[in-house]
Coordinates of C-alpha atoms in Angstrom, one line a residue:
M1 CA 0.0 0.0 0.0
T2 CA 1.5 3.3 -1.1
D3 CA 1.4 6.6 0.9
R4 CA -1.2 9.1 -0.5
V5 CA 1.0 12.2 0.0
L6 CA 4.1 10.5 -1.4
D7 CA 2.0 9.5 -4.5
L8 CA 0.9 13.1 -5.0
L9 CA 4.5 14.3 -4.8
R10 CA 5.6 11.7 -7.3
T11 CA 2.8 12.4 -9.8
R12 CA 2.3 16.2 -9.4
P13 CA 5.4 18.1 -10.5
D14 CA 3.9 21.4 -9.2
L15 CA 3.6 20.0 -5.7
A16 CA 7.0 18.3 -5.9
E17 CA 8.6 21.6 -6.8
L18 CA 7.0 23.4 -3.9
A19 CA 8.1 20.6 -1.5
A20 CA 11.6 20.8 -2.8
F21 CA 11.8 24.6 -2.5
P22 CA 11.6 26.1 -0.1
F23 CA 10.7 23.2 2.2
D24 CA 13.7 21.1 1.2
F25 CA 11.9 17.7 0.6
D26 CA 13.1 16.9 -2.9
V27 CA 11.7 13.6 -4.3
S28 CA 14.1 13.8 -7.2
R29 CA 17.0 13.2 -4.7
A30 CA 15.8 9.8 -3.5
Y31 CA 19.3 8.4 -2.8
H32 CA 21.8 8.6 0.0
V33 CA 25.5 9.2 0.2
E34 CA 26.3 5.7 1.3
E35 CA 24.7 2.3 1.7
V36 CA 22.6 2.0 4.8
H37 CA 20.1 -0.3 6.5
L38 CA 18.1 -0.5 9.7
A39 CA 19.6 -2.6 12.5
S40 CA 16.2 -4.2 13.0
G41 CA 16.2 -5.5 9.5
A42 CA 13.0 -3.6 8.6
S43 CA 12.5 -2.3 5.1
L44 CA 14.1 1.1 4.2
E45 CA 13.4 3.1 1.0
P46 CA 14.9 6.5 0.2
I47 CA 12.1 8.8 -0.9
A48 CA 13.6 12.3 -0.9
G49 CA 16.7 14.3 -0.2
D50 CA 17.6 17.7 1.2
D51 CA 20.1 20.3 -0.1
T52 CA 22.8 19.3 2.4
G53 CA 23.1 15.7 1.3
G54 CA 20.6 14.3 3.8
T55 CA 18.0 11.8 2.9
Y56 CA 14.4 11.0 3.9
F57 CA 13.7 7.2 4.2
L58 CA 10.3 5.4 4.3
C59 CA 10.6 2.6 6.9
E60 CA 8.3 -0.4 6.6
G61 CA 6.2 1.6 4.2
T62 CA 5.0 4.1 6.8
A63 CA 7.3 6.0 9.1
V64 CA 9.8 8.6 7.9
L65 CA 13.4 8.6 9.0
H66 CA 15.8 11.5 8.2
A67 CA 19.5 10.8 7.9
S68 CA 22.0 13.7 7.6
S69 CA 25.2 13.6 5.6
D70 CA 27.2 14.1 8.8
G71 CA 26.1 10.8 10.5
Y72 CA 23.0 11.6 12.4
A73 CA 19.6 9.9 11.9
S74 CA 16.3 10.2 13.7
L75 CA 12.6 9.4 13.1
L76 CA 10.8 12.4 11.9
A77 CA 7.2 11.3 11.7
D78 CA 4.8 8.3 11.5
S79 CA 3.8 9.0 7.9
V80 CA 4.9 11.1 4.9
G81 CA 1.9 13.4 5.5
E82 CA 3.0 14.1 9.0
A83 CA 6.5 14.6 7.9
L84 CA 5.4 17.2 5.3
E85 CA 3.2 19.0 7.9
I86 CA 6.2 19.3 10.2
L87 CA 8.6 20.4 7.4
V88 CA 6.1 22.9 6.0
R89 CA 4.8 24.5 9.2
L90 CA 7.9 24.0 11.5
P91 CA 10.6 24.3 8.9
A92 CA 14.3 23.9 9.5
W93 CA 15.1 27.6 9.3
C94 CA 13.0 28.2 12.5
E95 CA 16.0 27.5 14.7
N96 CA 14.4 28.7 17.9
V97 CA 11.7 26.0 17.9
S98 CA 12.0 23.7 21.0
P99 CA 9.9 21.1 22.8
E100 CA 9.3 23.5 25.8
L101 CA 7.5 26.2 23.8
D102 CA 3.7 26.8 24.1
E103 CA 1.6 27.9 21.1
E104 CA 2.5 31.5 21.6
G105 CA 6.2 30.8 21.8
L106 CA 6.1 28.5 18.7
L107 CA 4.2 31.2 16.7
A108 CA 6.9 33.7 17.7
A109 CA 9.7 31.3 16.7
V110 CA 8.1 30.5 13.4
R111 CA 7.4 34.1 12.7
E112 CA 11.0 35.1 13.3
G113 CA 12.4 32.3 11.1
D114 CA 9.9 33.0 8.4
D115 CA 10.8 36.7 8.3
E116 CA 14.4 35.8 7.7
A117 CA 13.5 33.2 5.0
R118 CA 11.3 35.7 3.2
E119 CA 14.1 38.3 3.2
E120 CA 16.9 35.8 2.2
F121 CA 15.5 33.3 -0.2
A122 CA 11.7 32.8 -0.2
P123 CA 9.8 36.1 -0.7
E124 CA 6.7 34.1 -1.7
L125 CA 6.8 31.8 1.3
D126 CA 3.2 32.4 2.5
A127 CA 1.7 31.6 -0.9
Q128 CA 4.0 28.6 -1.3
R129 CA 3.1 27.2 2.1
A130 CA -0.6 27.6 1.5
A131 CA -0.4 26.0 -1.9
L132 CA 1.4 23.0 -0.7
I133 CA -0.8 22.4 2.3
R134 CA -3.9 22.8 0.1
G135 CA -2.5 20.6 -2.7
L136 CA -1.4 17.8 -0.4
G137 CA -4.6 18.0 1.6
L138 CA -2.7 18.4 4.9
P139 CA -4.6 19.1 8.1
V140 CA -4.1 22.4 9.9
R141 CA -3.1 21.3 13.4
S142 CA -1.9 23.5 16.2
L143 CA 1.8 24.1 16.3
V144 CA 2.0 22.6 19.8
E145 CA 0.5 19.4 18.5
L146 CA 2.9 19.3 15.5
N147 CA 5.8 20.0 17.7
A148 CA 4.8 17.2 20.1
L149 CA 4.4 14.7 17.2
S150 CA 7.9 15.6 16.0
E151 CA 9.5 15.2 19.5
S152 CA 7.6 11.9 20.1
A153 CA 8.8 10.5 16.8
T154 CA 12.4 11.4 17.6
R155 CA 12.2 9.8 21.0
R156 CA 11.0 6.6 19.3
T157 CA 14.0 6.4 16.9
E158 CA 15.5 3.7 19.2
P159 CA 15.2 0.8 19.1
D160 CA 13.4 0.1 15.9
Y161 CA 14.9 2.7 13.6
L162 CA 18.6 2.6 14.3
L163 CA 20.4 3.3 11.0
L164 CA 23.6 1.5 10.2
N165 CA 26.4 2.1 7.6
S166 CA 26.1 -1.1 5.7
D167 CA 29.9 -1.5 5.1
E168 CA 31.3 -0.8 8.5
L169 CA 28.1 -1.6 10.5
C170 CA 28.5 1.5 12.7
A171 CA 25.4 3.3 13.9
Y172 CA 24.3 6.8 13.0
Q173 CA 24.2 9.1 15.9
L174 CA 21.2 10.3 17.8
E175 CA 21.3 13.4 20.1
E176 CA 21.8 12.3 23.7
P177 CA 18.4 13.6 25.1
F178 CA 16.6 11.3 22.6
R179 CA 18.6 8.1 23.3
Q180 CA 16.9 5.3 25.1
S181 CA 17.9 4.5 28.7
L182 CA 18.1 0.7 28.7
P183 CA 18.0 0.4 32.5
D184 CA 14.8 2.5 32.5
V185 CA 13.3 0.3 29.8
V186 CA 14.1 -3.1 31.4
L187 CA 13.4 -1.9 35.0
G188 CA 10.0 -0.5 34.1
P189 CA 7.9 -3.7 34.6
G190 CA 9.8 -4.6 37.8
R191 CA 9.2 -1.1 39.2
E192 CA 5.5 -1.2 38.4
T193 CA 5.1 -4.6 39.9
L194 CA 7.1 -3.6 43.0
E195 CA 4.8 -0.7 43.7
R196 CA 1.7 -3.0 43.2
I197 CA 3.1 -5.5 45.7
R198 CA 3.8 -2.7 48.2
T199 CA 0.2 -1.6 48.0
G200 CA -1.0 -5.2 48.8
D201 CA -1.9 -6.3 45.3
L202 CA -2.0 -10.1 45.6
G203 CA -2.2 -10.5 41.9
A204 CA 1.2 -8.8 41.6
R205 CA 2.7 -11.1 44.2
E206 CA 1.5 -14.1 42.2
E207 CA 2.8 -12.7 38.9
A208 CA 6.3 -12.2 40.5
A209 CA 6.2 -15.7 42.1
E210 CA 5.4 -17.4 38.8
D211 CA 7.6 -15.3 36.4
P212 CA 11.4 -15.5 37.1
V213 CA 12.1 -12.7 34.6
L214 CA 9.6 -10.3 36.2
R215 CA 10.9 -11.3 39.6
T216 CA 14.4 -10.3 38.6
G217 CA 13.1 -6.9 37.6
V218 CA 11.3 -6.6 40.9
L219 CA 14.5 -7.5 42.8
R220 CA 16.5 -5.0 40.9
A221 CA 13.9 -2.3 41.4
A222 CA 14.0 -3.1 45.2
Q223 CA 17.8 -2.9 45.2
Y224 CA 17.7 0.7 43.9
D225 CA 14.6 1.8 45.9
R226 CA 15.0 0.5 49.4
R227 CA 12.3 1.1 52.0
G228 CA 12.1 0.2 55.6
G229 CA 8.8 -1.6 55.3
D230 CA 9.9 -3.9 52.5
L231 CA 11.2 -6.8 54.6
P232 CA 8.0 -9.0 54.2
L233 CA 8.0 -8.6 50.4
L234 CA 11.8 -9.2 50.3
R235 CA 11.3 -12.5 52.2
F236 CA 8.6 -13.4 49.7
L237 CA 11.0 -12.8 46.8
L238 CA 13.8 -14.8 48.5
E239 CA 11.4 -17.7 49.2
S240 CA 10.3 -17.6 45.5
E241 CA 13.9 -17.7 44.4
N242 CA 14.7 -20.6 46.8
A243 CA 11.7 -22.5 45.6
A244 CA 12.5 -21.9 41.9
R245 CA 15.7 -24.0 42.1
T246 CA 17.0 -22.5 38.9
E247 CA 20.7 -22.1 38.0
R248 CA 20.4 -18.3 38.2
F249 CA 22.1 -17.8 41.5
E250 CA 22.6 -14.1 41.0
E251 CA 19.0 -13.2 41.8
R252 CA 18.9 -15.5 44.8
R253 CA 22.0 -13.9 46.1
L254 CA 20.6 -10.4 45.6
A255 CA 17.4 -11.3 47.4
A256 CA 19.4 -12.8 50.2
M257 CA 21.5 -9.7 50.5
L258 CA 18.4 -7.4 50.7
V259 CA 16.8 -9.7 53.4
A260 CA 20.1 -10.1 55.4
L261 CA 20.6 -6.3 55.6
H262 CA 17.6 -6.2 58.1
G263 CA 19.5 -8.6 60.5
Q264 CA 16.5 -10.5 61.7
E265 CA 17.2 -13.8 63.5
E266 CA 14.0 -15.4 62.1
D267 CA 15.5 -15.0 58.6
V268 CA 18.6 -17.0 59.2
S269 CA 17.1 -20.3 58.3
L270 CA 15.9 -18.7 55.0
L271 CA 19.3 -17.2 54.4
R272 CA 21.5 -20.2 55.1
P273 CA 20.7 -22.2 52.0
A274 CA 20.6 -19.0 49.8
T275 CA 24.2 -18.2 50.9
A276 CA 25.6 -21.7 50.8
G277 CA 25.9 -21.7 54.6
Q278 CA 27.8 -18.4 54.8
V279 CA 25.1 -16.9 57.0
T280 CA 24.6 -18.7 60.4
D281 CA 23.3 -15.9 62.7
S282 CA 21.7 -12.5 62.5
A283 CA 24.9 -10.6 63.2
G284 CA 26.8 -12.5 60.6
A285 CA 23.9 -11.9 58.2
V286 CA 24.3 -8.1 58.4
E287 CA 28.1 -8.3 58.0
W288 CA 27.8 -10.6 55.0
A289 CA 25.1 -8.4 53.4
R290 CA 27.1 -5.2 53.8
A291 CA 30.1 -6.7 52.3
E292 CA 28.1 -8.1 49.4
D293 CA 26.4 -4.8 48.9
A294 CA 29.6 -2.8 48.8
E295 CA 31.4 -5.3 46.5
R296 CA 28.6 -6.5 44.1
Y297 CA 25.5 -4.4 44.3
G298 CA 25.0 -0.9 45.7
R299 CA 22.1 1.5 45.4
E300 CA 23.0 3.3 42.2
V301 CA 21.8 2.1 38.8
A302 CA 24.7 3.9 37.1
T303 CA 27.3 1.7 38.8
E304 CA 25.8 -1.6 37.5
S305 CA 27.5 -3.3 34.5
E306 CA 25.8 -2.4 31.2
F307 CA 25.7 -6.1 30.4
T308 CA 23.3 -6.7 33.4
W309 CA 20.7 -4.6 31.5
I310 CA 21.4 -6.2 28.2
E311 CA 21.0 -9.7 29.7
L312 CA 17.7 -8.7 31.3
A313 CA 16.5 -7.1 28.0
H314 CA 17.3 -10.4 26.3
R315 CA 15.4 -12.4 28.9
Q316 CA 12.4 -10.0 28.5
G317 CA 12.4 -10.5 24.8
R318 CA 13.5 -6.9 24.1
I319 CA 16.0 -8.0 21.5
E320 CA 16.0 -4.7 19.6
N321 CA 16.7 -2.7 22.8
A322 CA 19.6 -5.0 23.6
R323 CA 20.9 -4.8 20.0
V324 CA 20.9 -1.0 20.1
A325 CA 22.8 -0.9 23.4
L326 CA 25.4 -3.4 22.2
I327 CA 26.0 -1.6 18.9
R328 CA 26.4 1.7 20.6
M329 CA 28.8 0.2 23.0
L330 CA 30.8 -1.5 20.2
D331 CA 31.0 1.8 18.3
D332 CA 32.5 3.4 21.4
T333 CA 34.9 0.6 22.2
G334 CA 38.6 0.9 21.4
P335 CA 41.3 -1.8 21.6
D336 CA 40.0 -3.4 24.7
A337 CA 40.1 -7.2 24.4
T338 CA 38.0 -8.0 27.4
R339 CA 35.2 -5.7 26.4
L340 CA 35.3 -6.8 22.8
R341 CA 35.0 -10.4 23.9
E342 CA 32.0 -9.6 26.0
L343 CA 30.4 -7.7 23.2
S344 CA 31.0 -10.4 20.7
R345 CA 29.5 -13.1 22.9
A346 CA 26.5 -10.9 23.9
L347 CA 25.8 -10.0 20.2
E348 CA 26.0 -13.7 19.2
R349 CA 23.5 -14.6 22.0
I350 CA 20.9 -12.2 20.6
G351 CA 21.5 -13.6 17.1
D352 CA 23.3 -10.6 15.5
H353 CA 26.2 -12.5 13.9
A354 CA 27.2 -9.6 11.7
Q355 CA 27.8 -7.2 14.7
A356 CA 29.3 -10.1 16.7
A357 CA 31.8 -10.7 13.8
R358 CA 32.7 -7.1 13.8
A359 CA 33.6 -7.2 17.5
Q360 CA 35.4 -10.6 17.0
F361 CA 37.4 -9.3 14.1
N362 CA 38.7 -6.4 16.2
L363 CA 39.3 -8.8 19.1
L364 CA 41.4 -11.2 16.9
S365 CA 43.6 -8.3 15.8
L366 CA 44.6 -7.8 19.5
Q367 CA 45.8 -11.4 20.2
D368 CA 49.6 -11.9 20.8
T369 CA 50.1 -15.6 20.9
G370 CA 49.3 -18.4 18.4
W371 CA 46.9 -20.1 20.9
E372 CA 45.0 -16.8 21.4
R373 CA 44.8 -16.1 17.7
A374 CA 43.6 -19.6 16.9
S375 CA 41.1 -19.5 19.7
E376 CA 39.5 -16.3 18.5
A377 CA 39.8 -17.1 14.8
Y378 CA 37.7 -20.2 15.0
V379 CA 35.0 -18.1 16.9
L380 CA 35.2 -15.6 14.1
A381 CA 34.7 -18.4 11.5
R382 CA 31.6 -19.5 13.4
L383 CA 30.2 -15.9 13.4
E384 CA 31.0 -15.3 9.8
R385 CA 29.2 -18.5 8.9
G386 CA 26.3 -17.5 11.0
K387 CA 25.9 -14.2 9.2
G388 CA 26.1 -16.0 5.8
D389 CA 29.6 -14.8 4.7
L390 CA 31.1 -18.2 4.0
A391 CA 34.1 -16.8 2.2
A392 CA 35.0 -14.7 5.3
A393 CA 34.5 -17.8 7.5
G394 CA 37.0 -19.7 5.3
R395 CA 39.5 -16.8 5.7
A396 CA 39.1 -17.0 9.5
L397 CA 39.7 -20.7 9.5
Q398 CA 42.8 -20.1 7.4
R399 CA 44.0 -17.8 10.1
A400 CA 43.3 -20.4 12.8
R401 CA 45.3 -23.0 10.9
A402 CA 48.2 -20.6 10.4
A403 CA 48.2 -19.7 14.1
V404 CA 48.7 -23.4 15.1
G405 CA 50.9 -24.3 12.2
A406 CA 48.4 -26.7 10.6
D407 CA 49.3 -25.3 7.2
G408 CA 52.9 -26.1 7.5
A409 CA 54.1 -22.9 9.1
P410 CA 56.1 -23.2 12.4
P411 CA 53.6 -23.0 15.2
D412 CA 53.9 -20.7 18.2
G413 CA 55.5 -22.6 21.1
A414 CA 52.4 -22.2 23.2
V415 CA 50.3 -24.3 20.7
A416 CA 52.8 -27.1 20.1
E417 CA 50.2 -29.6 21.5
W418 CA 47.1 -27.9 20.1
H419 CA 45.9 -31.0 18.3
R420 CA 45.8 -33.0 21.5
R421 CA 43.7 -30.5 23.3
G422 CA 40.2 -29.0 22.9
L423 CA 41.4 -26.3 20.5
G424 CA 42.1 -28.9 17.8
R425 CA 38.6 -30.3 18.1
L426 CA 37.0 -26.9 17.9
I427 CA 38.9 -25.8 14.9
T428 CA 38.2 -29.1 13.1
E429 CA 34.5 -28.8 14.0
Q430 CA 34.3 -25.4 12.3
H431 CA 35.8 -26.8 9.1
L432 CA 33.2 -29.5 9.0
E433 CA 30.4 -27.1 9.7
L434 CA 31.6 -24.7 7.0
A435 CA 31.9 -27.5 4.5
L436 CA 28.3 -28.4 5.1
A437 CA 27.2 -24.8 4.8
A438 CA 29.1 -24.4 1.5
V439 CA 27.4 -27.4 0.1
E440 CA 24.0 -26.0 1.0
A441 CA 24.9 -22.7 -0.5
G442 CA 26.1 -24.3 -3.7
D443 CA 29.7 -23.2 -3.4
A444 CA 31.4 -26.5 -4.4
E445 CA 34.9 -25.1 -4.5
L446 CA 34.8 -23.8 -1.0
A447 CA 33.1 -27.0 0.2
R448 CA 35.9 -29.2 -1.3
T449 CA 38.7 -27.0 -0.1
T450 CA 37.3 -26.7 3.4
M451 CA 36.6 -30.5 3.6
A452 CA 40.2 -31.3 2.5
H453 CA 41.5 -29.2 5.4
G454 CA 39.0 -30.9 7.7
K455 CA 40.2 -34.3 6.7
L456 CA 43.8 -33.4 7.4
L457 CA 42.7 -32.0 10.8
L458 CA 40.7 -35.1 11.6
D459 CA 43.9 -37.2 11.0
T460 CA 45.9 -34.8 13.2
I461 CA 43.8 -34.3 16.3
G462 CA 43.5 -36.9 19.1
K463 CA 41.4 -40.0 18.6
E464 CA 38.9 -39.0 21.3
S465 CA 38.4 -35.6 19.6
A466 CA 38.0 -37.2 16.2
K467 CA 35.5 -39.7 17.7
A468 CA 33.4 -36.9 19.1
L469 CA 33.2 -35.4 15.6
S470 CA 32.5 -38.7 13.8
Q471 CA 28.8 -38.1 13.0
L472 CA 29.5 -34.5 11.8
S473 CA 32.5 -35.6 9.7
T474 CA 30.4 -38.4 8.1
R475 CA 27.7 -35.9 7.2
A476 CA 30.2 -33.4 5.8
K477 CA 32.1 -36.1 3.7
W478 CA 28.9 -37.4 2.1
A479 CA 27.6 -33.9 1.5
V480 CA 30.7 -32.8 -0.2
A481 CA 30.8 -35.9 -2.3
G482 CA 27.3 -35.1 -3.4
L483 CA 25.8 -38.2 -1.9
R484 CA 23.8 -39.1 1.1
P485 CA 24.5 -42.0 3.5
P486 CA 22.4 -45.2 2.8
G487 CA 19.0 -45.0 4.5
V488 CA 19.1 -41.2 4.9

């Protein structure tokens, strides 16, 4: 389904000319200075340009995103019609327009900007504006409403409309006041449920008891908003964590810390299993809790690791929120191996193999020993294969083989026994997986080359490692040969 206003601009040269000048929405410039795409994978179509090299994009056939030529991008409106309303009645030359202004203030700001525009380049501005509004059938809303629509759209740029450079995968910038706060996003449900529990809402207690992800949010909310009367609900949260018997010990430990801070003797029996026997009396409970609080928790959201919120966003199903945060973090990360490794693994967990490979490629460049290079290279191969770049995966495996000397080059002293250890199995496994992927993609040359290296590796690694890969190696050999095992 096409946009009515966009159709008019494309079929009515008179209206297109008015939109292009003086309102700087030129449908004849429907291209951008570089290849771009949305991080979410949603559709993106350039529909107009401005005179500074910026571009207007139609996202998913409805919303309008503006990208400047200097690397900024933000959502402008929810439709082309709304975008034209904003551009025509709150044009870019009205520099004093701000979200705080009331109708009178906005009228004054527009009047001031319009006066300068008439004097400098658009003497017929009033007639041009009226003709375009009439020709496009745009409604005449209050300036306050239009300004609010514009601000609301900009604040919704993240997470669904994050624009990426397609070559480097770096994100376009968004002004800081409009960036999402991931802690606020993921803590929202927990904060709301916590308040409901505090008011005696039994339904909220049941929801928290049954939903471990929601309960995590409630615990985190209670961590940063501590109140003297919260002990009964903290006990309830700890009891729920003890009863859940999951492998997520962090939440149980946090709940135990919050209960133990109150130093009640009656809670010792509840705290003992949650602390692996570290708490045995009320005095020891307080001492333990204070140490835990100082070392691991605290009362300030800003001191918590960013990965805490990313993990919680992932568990809540807020994949796009997590993706935005991780990409922004990666863009800001320099040659820091620890942080790059965390980013690579976190991006892989949310399924963004392309961004994970970007982080992993940078991580690989920082490795000093053959063992380290081989270890990170086989991971890079896995990620490149995951994003569909099989040739890049092959190059990564070549780097892994070179690092351990499997291609005939002298190995680093630290990897002289690589083939007898887990590293050999992991590198071999990636060769077999790539061979299968190449067969499926129809790349016979890559499949044969990779399988040849895989066979040599299978003959090199230890018998136990080769045995563990026997089923995978059989599948890969048959696939590369163009056959299937009997009975399959």
